[in-house]
Amino acid sequence: MGSKKERDEIRFVKCPECNYEQADMGRGVQCEECGYGPMPTEGDEHGD
């Protein structure tokens, strides 16, 4: 069984428009800084 820290690890993604880094909150989310959307998810960045 994994630790709680492993399960709750926060992943971050970078906005391709303004390079602002924010928590990966899934698909369809806009950048908190510039409004670009949808933000990429970690899976998108790694080709998963």
PDB file of N, CA and C in Angstrom:
ATOM      1  N   MET A   1       0.847  -1.179   0.000  1.00  0.00           N
ATOM      2  CA  MET A   1       0.000   0.000   0.000  1.00  0.00           C
ATOM      3  C   MET A   1       0.894   1.245   0.000  1.00  0.00           C
ATOM      4  N   GLY A   2       0.591   2.242  -0.868  1.00  0.00           N
ATOM      5  CA  GLY A   2       1.375   3.474  -0.946  1.00  0.00           C
ATOM      6  C   GLY A   2       1.053   4.393   0.216  1.00  0.00           C
ATOM      7  N   SER A   3       1.941   5.290   0.472  1.00  0.00           N
ATOM      8  CA  SER A   3       1.723   6.244   1.550  1.00  0.00           C
ATOM      9  C   SER A   3       0.723   7.307   1.111  1.00  0.00           C
ATOM     10  N   LYS A   4       0.138   7.998   2.081  1.00  0.00           N
ATOM     11  CA  LYS A   4      -0.804   9.073   1.775  1.00  0.00           C
ATOM     12  C   LYS A   4      -0.115  10.147   0.948  1.00  0.00           C
ATOM     13  N   LYS A   5       1.151  10.428   1.230  1.00  0.00           N
ATOM     14  CA  LYS A   5       1.880  11.450   0.485  1.00  0.00           C
ATOM     15  C   LYS A   5       1.950  11.086  -1.001  1.00  0.00           C
ATOM     16  N   GLU A   6       2.184   9.815  -1.332  1.00  0.00           N
ATOM     17  CA  GLU A   6       2.238   9.385  -2.730  1.00  0.00           C
ATOM     18  C   GLU A   6       0.890   9.582  -3.409  1.00  0.00           C
ATOM     19  N   ARG A   7      -0.191   9.245  -2.746  1.00  0.00           N
ATOM     20  CA  ARG A   7      -1.534   9.351  -3.331  1.00  0.00           C
ATOM     21  C   ARG A   7      -1.953  10.798  -3.526  1.00  0.00           C
ATOM     22  N   ASP A   8      -1.531  11.686  -2.640  1.00  0.00           N
ATOM     23  CA  ASP A   8      -1.965  13.079  -2.674  1.00  0.00           C
ATOM     24  C   ASP A   8      -0.930  14.014  -3.299  1.00  0.00           C
ATOM     25  N   GLU A   9       0.072  13.459  -3.977  1.00  0.00           N
ATOM     26  CA  GLU A   9       1.116  14.289  -4.562  1.00  0.00           C
ATOM     27  C   GLU A   9       0.517  15.261  -5.569  1.00  0.00           C
ATOM     28  N   ILE A  10       0.879  16.535  -5.449  1.00  0.00           N
ATOM     29  CA  ILE A  10       0.377  17.559  -6.358  1.00  0.00           C
ATOM     30  C   ILE A  10       1.315  17.656  -7.548  1.00  0.00           C
ATOM     31  N   ARG A  11       0.744  17.594  -8.726  1.00  0.00           N
ATOM     32  CA  ARG A  11       1.507  17.723  -9.964  1.00  0.00           C
ATOM     33  C   ARG A  11       1.276  19.129 -10.516  1.00  0.00           C
ATOM     34  N   PHE A  12       2.284  19.675 -11.164  1.00  0.00           N
ATOM     35  CA  PHE A  12       2.175  21.010 -11.735  1.00  0.00           C
ATOM     36  C   PHE A  12       2.383  20.961 -13.236  1.00  0.00           C
ATOM     37  N   VAL A  13       1.687  21.849 -13.943  1.00  0.00           N
ATOM     38  CA  VAL A  13       1.833  21.986 -15.391  1.00  0.00           C
ATOM     39  C   VAL A  13       2.111  23.451 -15.706  1.00  0.00           C
ATOM     40  N   LYS A  14       2.761  23.683 -16.834  1.00  0.00           N
ATOM     41  CA  LYS A  14       3.121  25.035 -17.239  1.00  0.00           C
ATOM     42  C   LYS A  14       2.234  25.474 -18.397  1.00  0.00           C
ATOM     43  N   CYS A  15       1.726  26.694 -18.322  1.00  0.00           N
ATOM     44  CA  CYS A  15       0.899  27.256 -19.382  1.00  0.00           C
ATOM     45  C   CYS A  15       1.764  27.477 -20.623  1.00  0.00           C
ATOM     46  N   PRO A  16       1.342  26.961 -21.785  1.00  0.00           N
ATOM     47  CA  PRO A  16       2.130  27.155 -23.003  1.00  0.00           C
ATOM     48  C   PRO A  16       2.091  28.598 -23.504  1.00  0.00           C
ATOM     49  N   GLU A  17       1.163  29.401 -23.015  1.00  0.00           N
ATOM     50  CA  GLU A  17       1.015  30.785 -23.464  1.00  0.00           C
ATOM     51  C   GLU A  17       1.877  31.753 -22.654  1.00  0.00           C
ATOM     52  N   CYS A  18       1.819  31.665 -21.310  1.00  0.00           N
ATOM     53  CA  CYS A  18       2.526  32.643 -20.465  1.00  0.00           C
ATOM     54  C   CYS A  18       3.565  32.013 -19.537  1.00  0.00           C
ATOM     55  N   ASN A  19       3.705  30.688 -19.583  1.00  0.00           N
ATOM     56  CA  ASN A  19       4.667  29.939 -18.758  1.00  0.00           C
ATOM     57  C   ASN A  19       4.349  29.941 -17.268  1.00  0.00           C
ATOM     58  N   TYR A  20       3.142  30.351 -16.876  1.00  0.00           N
ATOM     59  CA  TYR A  20       2.727  30.286 -15.479  1.00  0.00           C
ATOM     60  C   TYR A  20       2.582  28.823 -15.080  1.00  0.00           C
ATOM     61  N   GLU A  21       3.046  28.478 -13.903  1.00  0.00           N
ATOM     62  CA  GLU A  21       2.967  27.100 -13.429  1.00  0.00           C
ATOM     63  C   GLU A  21       1.873  27.002 -12.374  1.00  0.00           C
ATOM     64  N   GLN A  22       0.955  26.053 -12.573  1.00  0.00           N
ATOM     65  CA  GLN A  22      -0.127  25.856 -11.609  1.00  0.00           C
ATOM     66  C   GLN A  22      -0.396  24.371 -11.436  1.00  0.00           C
ATOM     67  N   ALA A  23      -1.120  24.038 -10.385  1.00  0.00           N
ATOM     68  CA  ALA A  23      -1.442  22.640 -10.106  1.00  0.00           C
ATOM     69  C   ALA A  23      -2.247  22.044 -11.253  1.00  0.00           C
ATOM     70  N   ASP A  24      -1.954  20.800 -11.585  1.00  0.00           N
ATOM     71  CA  ASP A  24      -2.681  20.069 -12.616  1.00  0.00           C
ATOM     72  C   ASP A  24      -4.044  19.695 -12.046  1.00  0.00           C
ATOM     73  N   MET A  25      -5.098  20.321 -12.548  1.00  0.00           N
ATOM     74  CA  MET A  25      -6.448  20.078 -12.038  1.00  0.00           C
ATOM     75  C   MET A  25      -7.315  19.338 -13.046  1.00  0.00           C
ATOM     76  N   GLY A  26      -6.675  18.690 -14.010  1.00  0.00           N
ATOM     77  CA  GLY A  26      -7.425  17.910 -14.985  1.00  0.00           C
ATOM     78  C   GLY A  26      -7.712  18.688 -16.255  1.00  0.00           C
ATOM     79  N   ARG A  27      -8.495  18.077 -17.099  1.00  0.00           N
ATOM     80  CA  ARG A  27      -8.792  18.660 -18.414  1.00  0.00           C
ATOM     81  C   ARG A  27      -9.809  19.795 -18.322  1.00  0.00           C
ATOM     82  N   GLY A  28      -9.722  20.731 -19.262  1.00  0.00           N
ATOM     83  CA  GLY A  28     -10.718  21.789 -19.378  1.00  0.00           C
ATOM     84  C   GLY A  28     -10.523  22.959 -18.431  1.00  0.00           C
ATOM     85  N   VAL A  29      -9.367  23.063 -17.775  1.00  0.00           N
ATOM     86  CA  VAL A  29      -9.105  24.135 -16.825  1.00  0.00           C
ATOM     87  C   VAL A  29      -8.335  25.250 -17.526  1.00  0.00           C
ATOM     88  N   GLN A  30      -8.673  26.499 -17.208  1.00  0.00           N
ATOM     89  CA  GLN A  30      -7.959  27.636 -17.774  1.00  0.00           C
ATOM     90  C   GLN A  30      -6.788  28.038 -16.889  1.00  0.00           C
ATOM     91  N   CYS A  31      -5.806  28.702 -17.502  1.00  0.00           N
ATOM     92  CA  CYS A  31      -4.665  29.239 -16.760  1.00  0.00           C
ATOM     93  C   CYS A  31      -5.160  30.303 -15.786  1.00  0.00           C
ATOM     94  N   GLU A  32      -4.707  30.234 -14.547  1.00  0.00           N
ATOM     95  CA  GLU A  32      -5.105  31.207 -13.530  1.00  0.00           C
ATOM     96  C   GLU A  32      -4.523  32.585 -13.813  1.00  0.00           C
ATOM     97  N   GLU A  33      -3.428  32.655 -14.550  1.00  0.00           N
ATOM     98  CA  GLU A  33      -2.729  33.910 -14.802  1.00  0.00           C
ATOM     99  C   GLU A  33      -3.264  34.634 -16.041  1.00  0.00           C
ATOM    100  N   CYS A  34      -3.318  33.947 -17.187  1.00  0.00           N
ATOM    101  CA  CYS A  34      -3.669  34.623 -18.443  1.00  0.00           C
ATOM    102  C   CYS A  34      -4.999  34.182 -19.045  1.00  0.00           C
ATOM    103  N   GLY A  35      -5.606  33.115 -18.518  1.00  0.00           N
ATOM    104  CA  GLY A  35      -6.889  32.653 -19.027  1.00  0.00           C
ATOM    105  C   GLY A  35      -6.798  31.676 -20.180  1.00  0.00           C
ATOM    106  N   TYR A  36      -5.574  31.311 -20.601  1.00  0.00           N
ATOM    107  CA  TYR A  36      -5.410  30.336 -21.683  1.00  0.00           C
ATOM    108  C   TYR A  36      -6.095  29.033 -21.299  1.00  0.00           C
ATOM    109  N   GLY A  37      -6.707  28.420 -22.253  1.00  0.00           N
ATOM    110  CA  GLY A  37      -7.332  27.147 -21.939  1.00  0.00           C
ATOM    111  C   GLY A  37      -7.667  26.376 -23.186  1.00  0.00           C
ATOM    112  N   PRO A  38      -7.846  25.100 -23.052  1.00  0.00           N
ATOM    113  CA  PRO A  38      -7.634  24.359 -21.808  1.00  0.00           C
ATOM    114  C   PRO A  38      -6.152  24.130 -21.534  1.00  0.00           C
ATOM    115  N   MET A  39      -5.812  24.149 -20.262  1.00  0.00           N
ATOM    116  CA  MET A  39      -4.435  23.886 -19.854  1.00  0.00           C
ATOM    117  C   MET A  39      -4.096  22.431 -20.155  1.00  0.00           C
ATOM    118  N   PRO A  40      -2.827  22.165 -20.504  1.00  0.00           N
ATOM    119  CA  PRO A  40      -2.419  20.771 -20.679  1.00  0.00           C
ATOM    120  C   PRO A  40      -2.448  20.069 -19.321  1.00  0.00           C
ATOM    121  N   THR A  41      -2.563  18.759 -19.339  1.00  0.00           N
ATOM    122  CA  THR A  41      -2.474  17.989 -18.101  1.00  0.00           C
ATOM    123  C   THR A  41      -1.142  17.258 -18.110  1.00  0.00           C
ATOM    124  N   GLU A  42      -0.748  16.701 -16.981  1.00  0.00           N
ATOM    125  CA  GLU A  42       0.525  15.984 -16.935  1.00  0.00           C
ATOM    126  C   GLU A  42       0.543  14.863 -17.968  1.00  0.00           C
ATOM    127  N   GLY A  43      -0.565  14.172 -18.148  1.00  0.00           N
ATOM    128  CA  GLY A  43      -0.647  13.104 -19.138  1.00  0.00           C
ATOM    129  C   GLY A  43      -0.399  13.618 -20.552  1.00  0.00           C
ATOM    130  N   ASP A  44      -0.877  14.822 -20.862  1.00  0.00           N
ATOM    131  CA  ASP A  44      -0.650  15.416 -22.179  1.00  0.00           C
ATOM    132  C   ASP A  44       0.830  15.675 -22.401  1.00  0.00           C
ATOM    133  N   GLU A  45       1.507  16.189 -21.380  1.00  0.00           N
ATOM    134  CA  GLU A  45       2.921  16.542 -21.502  1.00  0.00           C
ATOM    135  C   GLU A  45       3.801  15.326 -21.705  1.00  0.00           C
ATOM    136  N   HIS A  46       3.383  14.182 -21.157  1.00  0.00           N
ATOM    137  CA  HIS A  46       4.207  12.981 -21.236  1.00  0.00           C
ATOM    138  C   HIS A  46       3.696  11.986 -22.272  1.00  0.00           C
ATOM    139  N   GLY A  47       2.655  12.363 -23.004  1.00  0.00           N
ATOM    140  CA  GLY A  47       2.120  11.500 -24.039  1.00  0.00           C
ATOM    141  C   GLY A  47       1.374  10.291 -23.527  1.00  0.00           C
ATOM    142  N   ASP A  48       0.860  10.344 -22.291  1.00  0.00           N
ATOM    143  CA  ASP A  48       0.114   9.220 -21.714  1.00  0.00           C
ATOM    144  C   ASP A  48      -1.319   9.208 -22.202  1.00  0.00           C
TER     145      ASP A  48
END
